[in-house]
């Protein structure tokens, strides 16, 4: 592809267009040409973006076709990632929905969650995220996303359950403990809050906020003497 040198780009483009007429069943071949095509037709030029995208897409379409014929999931995902990064969201969504339906592909479903969120489809986004966490319960990143989603829906009991699981899997930060303690207190579960806070005080001894939360928990249990003592310590 020496024709990509300055002043010879049209020759490279002509060669690339002719290559589309040739038969090749290898997805990697078309992905390699697609990378070259992005140099021949740069996608960063706003005034030519649509025209250049059409040229480059032709190679990714070939890659997708051959990947599906070969059952090559990894190459199919590469095409989906290109569409995602080039803001062709509908095309990315179509590929990921097909992979998710066919094999329950977790990576495809994670992309779908992001796409549903971007498209403001909260019910679809939540259902997708719940399924991901159910099938990969140790993925703390996805579980934390689920916690935030549930908090926005004011489903505090479910949010507390998943935040507790995230802490158990990955130890948790001081903020995690504080957030979960507040959830338990708001859900009128002072004993759960106190069990959690006992551990938090041991893990984060320099954080006086946990004593204040303990005081709130004891106050809700009407143990006012302990509550007063902890409130004083937290000052």
mmCIF file of C-alpha atoms in Angstrom:
data_model
loop_
_atom_site.group_PDB
_atom_site.id
_atom_site.type_symbol
_atom_site.label_atom_id
_atom_site.label_comp_id
_atom_site.label_asym_id
_atom_site.label_seq_id
_atom_site.Cartn_x
_atom_site.Cartn_y
_atom_site.Cartn_z
ATOM 1 C CA UNK A 1 0.000 0.000 0.000
ATOM 2 C CA UNK A 2 2.849 2.281 -0.895
ATOM 3 C CA UNK A 3 0.304 4.335 -2.881
ATOM 4 C CA UNK A 4 -0.842 5.860 0.420
ATOM 5 C CA UNK A 5 2.194 8.152 0.195
ATOM 6 C CA UNK A 6 1.341 11.869 -0.171
ATOM 7 C CA UNK A 7 0.017 12.717 -3.611
ATOM 8 C CA UNK A 8 -0.759 9.116 -4.569
ATOM 9 C CA UNK A 9 -3.832 8.480 -2.445
ATOM 10 C CA UNK A 10 -6.158 8.108 -5.455
ATOM 11 C CA UNK A 11 -4.179 5.112 -6.667
ATOM 12 C CA UNK A 12 -4.552 3.508 -3.257
ATOM 13 C CA UNK A 13 -8.275 4.182 -3.294
ATOM 14 C CA UNK A 14 -8.622 2.639 -6.740
ATOM 15 C CA UNK A 15 -6.760 -0.473 -5.609
ATOM 16 C CA UNK A 16 -8.928 -0.758 -2.508
ATOM 17 C CA UNK A 17 -12.129 -0.461 -4.518
ATOM 18 C CA UNK A 18 -10.943 -3.193 -6.899
ATOM 19 C CA UNK A 19 -10.108 -5.440 -3.959
ATOM 20 C CA UNK A 20 -13.802 -5.435 -2.998
ATOM 21 C CA UNK A 21 -14.545 -7.351 -6.205
ATOM 22 C CA UNK A 22 -12.321 -10.266 -5.224
ATOM 23 C CA UNK A 23 -13.523 -13.324 -3.364
ATOM 24 C CA UNK A 24 -12.022 -13.939 0.050
ATOM 25 C CA UNK A 25 -13.675 -15.791 2.915
ATOM 26 C CA UNK A 26 -11.202 -14.740 5.626
ATOM 27 C CA UNK A 27 -12.622 -12.090 8.021
ATOM 28 C CA UNK A 28 -9.077 -11.067 8.989
ATOM 29 C CA UNK A 29 -8.333 -10.204 5.350
ATOM 30 C CA UNK A 30 -11.226 -7.753 5.173
ATOM 31 C CA UNK A 31 -10.460 -6.251 8.565
ATOM 32 C CA UNK A 32 -6.888 -5.657 7.453
ATOM 33 C CA UNK A 33 -8.122 -3.903 4.325
ATOM 34 C CA UNK A 34 -10.605 -1.937 6.418
ATOM 35 C CA UNK A 35 -7.721 -0.556 8.499
ATOM 36 C CA UNK A 36 -5.969 0.537 5.303
ATOM 37 C CA UNK A 37 -9.222 2.012 3.997
ATOM 38 C CA UNK A 38 -9.421 4.244 7.056
ATOM 39 C CA UNK A 39 -6.079 5.723 6.056
ATOM 40 C CA UNK A 40 -7.223 6.213 2.475
ATOM 41 C CA UNK A 41 -10.551 7.711 3.552
ATOM 42 C CA UNK A 42 -9.930 9.363 6.951
ATOM 43 C CA UNK A 43 -13.053 9.446 9.086
ATOM 44 C CA UNK A 44 -11.955 12.479 11.056
ATOM 45 C CA UNK A 45 -12.656 14.969 8.270
ATOM 46 C CA UNK A 46 -16.072 16.298 9.235
ATOM 47 C CA UNK A 47 -16.954 17.705 5.825
ATOM 48 C CA UNK A 48 -16.260 14.336 4.155
ATOM 49 C CA UNK A 49 -17.277 12.037 7.021
ATOM 50 C CA UNK A 50 -20.390 10.566 5.395
ATOM 51 C CA UNK A 51 -18.707 9.958 2.037
ATOM 52 C CA UNK A 52 -15.632 8.403 3.647
ATOM 53 C CA UNK A 53 -17.691 6.282 6.020
ATOM 54 C CA UNK A 54 -19.540 4.757 3.065
ATOM 55 C CA UNK A 55 -16.227 3.761 1.480
ATOM 56 C CA UNK A 56 -14.804 2.302 4.693
ATOM 57 C CA UNK A 57 -18.039 0.552 5.644
ATOM 58 C CA UNK A 58 -17.850 -1.542 2.478
ATOM 59 C CA UNK A 59 -14.838 -3.377 3.929
ATOM 60 C CA UNK A 60 -16.433 -3.868 7.329
ATOM 61 C CA UNK A 61 -19.547 -5.246 5.648
ATOM 62 C CA UNK A 62 -17.348 -7.798 3.865
ATOM 63 C CA UNK A 63 -15.653 -8.622 7.167
ATOM 64 C CA UNK A 64 -19.010 -9.067 8.878
ATOM 65 C CA UNK A 65 -20.369 -11.275 6.118
ATOM 66 C CA UNK A 66 -17.328 -13.557 6.157
ATOM 67 C CA UNK A 67 -17.203 -13.622 9.989
ATOM 68 C CA UNK A 68 -20.805 -14.776 10.169
ATOM 69 C CA UNK A 69 -20.218 -17.411 7.512
ATOM 70 C CA UNK A 70 -17.213 -18.695 9.472
ATOM 71 C CA UNK A 71 -18.898 -18.419 12.879
ATOM 72 C CA UNK A 72 -16.085 -16.111 13.970
ATOM 73 C CA UNK A 73 -17.526 -14.296 16.967
ATOM 74 C CA UNK A 74 -14.352 -12.323 17.718
ATOM 75 C CA UNK A 75 -14.189 -10.788 14.243
ATOM 76 C CA UNK A 76 -17.895 -10.030 14.363
ATOM 77 C CA UNK A 77 -17.307 -8.139 17.610
ATOM 78 C CA UNK A 78 -14.448 -6.202 15.968
ATOM 79 C CA UNK A 79 -16.898 -4.960 13.369
ATOM 80 C CA UNK A 80 -19.383 -4.020 16.098
ATOM 81 C CA UNK A 81 -16.660 -2.086 17.935
ATOM 82 C CA UNK A 82 -15.822 -0.160 14.756
ATOM 83 C CA UNK A 83 -19.466 0.811 14.289
ATOM 84 C CA UNK A 84 -19.667 1.822 17.939
ATOM 85 C CA UNK A 85 -16.533 3.966 17.807
ATOM 86 C CA UNK A 86 -17.576 5.593 14.525
ATOM 87 C CA UNK A 87 -20.963 6.481 16.033
ATOM 88 C CA UNK A 88 -22.934 4.101 13.823
ATOM 89 C CA UNK A 89 -24.966 2.958 16.769
ATOM 90 C CA UNK A 90 -27.798 1.222 14.949
ATOM 91 C CA UNK A 91 -25.347 -0.998 13.078
ATOM 92 C CA UNK A 92 -23.487 -1.812 16.301
ATOM 93 C CA UNK A 93 -26.764 -2.584 18.041
ATOM 94 C CA UNK A 94 -27.897 -4.946 15.276
ATOM 95 C CA UNK A 95 -24.701 -7.004 15.492
ATOM 96 C CA UNK A 96 -24.739 -7.142 19.287
ATOM 97 C CA UNK A 97 -28.415 -8.084 19.469
ATOM 98 C CA UNK A 98 -27.764 -10.936 17.055
ATOM 99 C CA UNK A 99 -24.796 -12.199 19.094
ATOM 100 C CA UNK A 100 -26.702 -11.856 22.353
ATOM 101 C CA UNK A 101 -29.696 -13.744 20.978
ATOM 102 C CA UNK A 102 -27.560 -16.459 19.421
ATOM 103 C CA UNK A 103 -25.165 -17.236 22.249
ATOM 104 C CA UNK A 104 -25.864 -14.886 25.161
ATOM 105 C CA UNK A 105 -22.521 -13.223 24.429
ATOM 106 C CA UNK A 106 -21.614 -11.160 27.510
ATOM 107 C CA UNK A 107 -19.434 -8.606 25.717
ATOM 108 C CA UNK A 108 -22.215 -7.941 23.216
ATOM 109 C CA UNK A 109 -24.732 -7.562 26.030
ATOM 110 C CA UNK A 110 -22.481 -5.048 27.826
ATOM 111 C CA UNK A 111 -22.389 -2.939 24.668
ATOM 112 C CA UNK A 112 -26.154 -3.272 24.340
ATOM 113 C CA UNK A 113 -26.604 -1.962 27.880
ATOM 114 C CA UNK A 114 -24.588 1.152 26.973
ATOM 115 C CA UNK A 115 -26.545 1.600 23.760
ATOM 116 C CA UNK A 116 -29.912 1.249 25.504
ATOM 117 C CA UNK A 117 -28.792 3.790 28.084
ATOM 118 C CA UNK A 118 -27.705 6.192 25.335
ATOM 119 C CA UNK A 119 -31.028 5.721 23.557
ATOM 120 C CA UNK A 120 -32.886 6.411 26.823
ATOM 121 C CA UNK A 121 -34.489 2.973 26.964
ATOM 122 C CA UNK A 122 -34.292 2.450 30.746
ATOM 123 C CA UNK A 123 -36.409 -0.716 30.906
ATOM 124 C CA UNK A 124 -34.329 -2.464 28.255
ATOM 125 C CA UNK A 125 -31.116 -1.210 29.860
ATOM 126 C CA UNK A 126 -32.140 -2.497 33.284
ATOM 127 C CA UNK A 127 -33.241 -5.900 31.974
ATOM 128 C CA UNK A 128 -29.959 -6.254 30.081
ATOM 129 C CA UNK A 129 -27.866 -5.291 33.099
ATOM 130 C CA UNK A 130 -29.773 -7.604 35.444
ATOM 131 C CA UNK A 131 -29.152 -10.475 33.049
ATOM 132 C CA UNK A 132 -25.444 -9.694 32.830
ATOM 133 C CA UNK A 133 -25.085 -9.647 36.626
ATOM 134 C CA UNK A 134 -27.095 -12.846 36.944
ATOM 135 C CA UNK A 135 -24.872 -14.661 34.441
ATOM 136 C CA UNK A 136 -21.573 -13.160 35.622
ATOM 137 C CA UNK A 137 -22.111 -12.437 39.334
ATOM 138 C CA UNK A 138 -18.443 -11.717 40.060
ATOM 139 C CA UNK A 139 -18.248 -8.818 37.593
ATOM 140 C CA UNK A 140 -18.148 -6.010 40.142
ATOM 141 C CA UNK A 141 -18.115 -3.260 37.510
ATOM 142 C CA UNK A 142 -21.449 -4.374 36.078
ATOM 143 C CA UNK A 143 -22.918 -4.891 39.537
ATOM 144 C CA UNK A 144 -21.969 -1.331 40.502
ATOM 145 C CA UNK A 145 -23.651 -0.064 37.353
ATOM 146 C CA UNK A 146 -26.735 -1.982 38.411
ATOM 147 C CA UNK A 147 -26.610 -0.375 41.870
ATOM 148 C CA UNK A 148 -26.563 3.100 40.328
ATOM 149 C CA UNK A 149 -29.397 2.188 37.973
ATOM 150 C CA UNK A 150 -31.500 0.889 40.868
ATOM 151 C CA UNK A 151 -30.785 3.975 42.966
ATOM 152 C CA UNK A 152 -32.069 6.182 40.156
ATOM 153 C CA UNK A 153 -35.254 4.111 40.170
ATOM 154 C CA UNK A 154 -35.438 4.445 43.972
ATOM 155 C CA UNK A 155 -35.397 0.652 44.312
ATOM 156 C CA UNK A 156 -33.330 0.874 47.464
ATOM 157 C CA UNK A 157 -33.796 -2.694 48.701
ATOM 158 C CA UNK A 158 -32.425 -4.185 45.467
ATOM 159 C CA UNK A 159 -29.650 -1.585 45.345
ATOM 160 C CA UNK A 160 -28.600 -2.537 48.882
ATOM 161 C CA UNK A 161 -28.555 -6.228 47.990
ATOM 162 C CA UNK A 162 -26.267 -5.690 45.010
ATOM 163 C CA UNK A 163 -24.003 -3.199 46.765
ATOM 164 C CA UNK A 164 -23.580 -5.672 49.624
ATOM 165 C CA UNK A 165 -22.610 -8.354 47.095
ATOM 166 C CA UNK A 166 -20.107 -5.989 45.436
ATOM 167 C CA UNK A 167 -18.474 -5.298 48.808
ATOM 168 C CA UNK A 168 -18.253 -9.016 49.560
ATOM 169 C CA UNK A 169 -16.621 -9.716 46.202
ATOM 170 C CA UNK A 170 -14.194 -6.772 46.085
ATOM 171 C CA UNK A 171 -13.871 -5.627 49.737
ATOM 172 C CA UNK A 172 -15.301 -2.194 48.969
ATOM 173 C CA UNK A 173 -14.263 1.387 49.544
ATOM 174 C CA UNK A 174 -15.180 3.675 52.442
ATOM 175 C CA UNK A 175 -17.755 5.281 50.163
ATOM 176 C CA UNK A 176 -19.314 1.869 49.490
ATOM 177 C CA UNK A 177 -19.680 1.214 53.218
ATOM 178 C CA UNK A 178 -21.121 4.649 53.843
ATOM 179 C CA UNK A 179 -23.610 4.311 51.003
ATOM 180 C CA UNK A 180 -24.724 0.833 52.055
ATOM 181 C CA UNK A 181 -25.059 1.856 55.706
ATOM 182 C CA UNK A 182 -27.293 4.751 54.651
ATOM 183 C CA UNK A 183 -29.385 2.359 52.572
ATOM 184 C CA UNK A 184 -29.854 -0.024 55.493
ATOM 185 C CA UNK A 185 -30.743 2.881 57.776
ATOM 186 C CA UNK A 186 -33.247 4.208 55.256
ATOM 187 C CA UNK A 187 -34.742 0.726 54.925
ATOM 188 C CA UNK A 188 -35.105 0.547 58.723
ATOM 189 C CA UNK A 189 -32.565 -2.232 59.076
ATOM 190 C CA UNK A 190 -30.398 -0.845 61.914
ATOM 191 C CA UNK A 191 -28.977 -4.238 62.870
ATOM 192 C CA UNK A 192 -27.671 -4.792 59.335
ATOM 193 C CA UNK A 193 -26.273 -1.277 59.369
ATOM 194 C CA UNK A 194 -24.498 -1.888 62.679
ATOM 195 C CA UNK A 195 -22.960 -5.164 61.502
ATOM 196 C CA UNK A 196 -21.648 -3.395 58.425
ATOM 197 C CA UNK A 197 -20.430 -0.363 60.370
ATOM 198 C CA UNK A 198 -18.524 -2.484 62.877
ATOM 199 C CA UNK A 199 -16.481 -3.781 59.961
ATOM 200 C CA UNK A 200 -16.193 -0.289 58.429
ATOM 201 C CA UNK A 201 -14.783 1.192 61.651
ATOM 202 C CA UNK A 202 -12.171 -1.567 61.732
ATOM 203 C CA UNK A 203 -11.217 -1.096 58.071
ATOM 204 C CA UNK A 204 -11.318 2.716 58.055
ATOM 205 C CA UNK A 205 -10.447 3.845 61.607
ATOM 206 C CA UNK A 206 -9.744 7.442 60.566
ATOM 207 C CA UNK A 207 -13.240 8.016 59.183
ATOM 208 C CA UNK A 208 -15.429 9.541 61.945
ATOM 209 C CA UNK A 209 -18.493 9.410 59.711
ATOM 210 C CA UNK A 210 -18.989 5.745 60.532
ATOM 211 C CA UNK A 211 -19.385 6.544 64.244
ATOM 212 C CA UNK A 212 -22.021 9.089 63.310
ATOM 213 C CA UNK A 213 -23.863 6.428 61.332
ATOM 214 C CA UNK A 214 -23.570 4.027 64.250
ATOM 215 C CA UNK A 215 -25.136 6.699 66.451
ATOM 216 C CA UNK A 216 -28.045 6.965 64.003
ATOM 217 C CA UNK A 217 -28.483 3.184 64.007
ATOM 218 C CA UNK A 218 -28.553 2.982 67.817
ATOM 219 C CA UNK A 219 -30.921 5.923 67.944
ATOM 220 C CA UNK A 220 -33.331 4.106 65.635
ATOM 221 C CA UNK A 221 -33.145 1.152 68.069
ATOM 222 C CA UNK A 222 -33.890 3.598 70.896
ATOM 223 C CA UNK A 223 -30.544 2.891 72.510
ATOM 224 C CA UNK A 224 -30.030 6.562 73.191
ATOM 225 C CA UNK A 225 -27.091 6.232 75.594
ATOM 226 C CA UNK A 226 -24.934 4.461 73.004
ATOM 227 C CA UNK A 227 -26.151 6.827 70.334
ATOM 228 C CA UNK A 228 -25.123 9.857 72.391
ATOM 229 C CA UNK A 229 -21.702 8.420 73.164
ATOM 230 C CA UNK A 230 -20.969 7.643 69.514
ATOM 231 C CA UNK A 231 -22.250 11.016 68.376
ATOM 232 C CA UNK A 232 -19.812 12.643 70.795
ATOM 233 C CA UNK A 233 -16.940 10.489 69.503
ATOM 234 C CA UNK A 234 -17.775 11.380 65.909
ATOM 235 C CA UNK A 235 -17.393 15.127 66.550
#
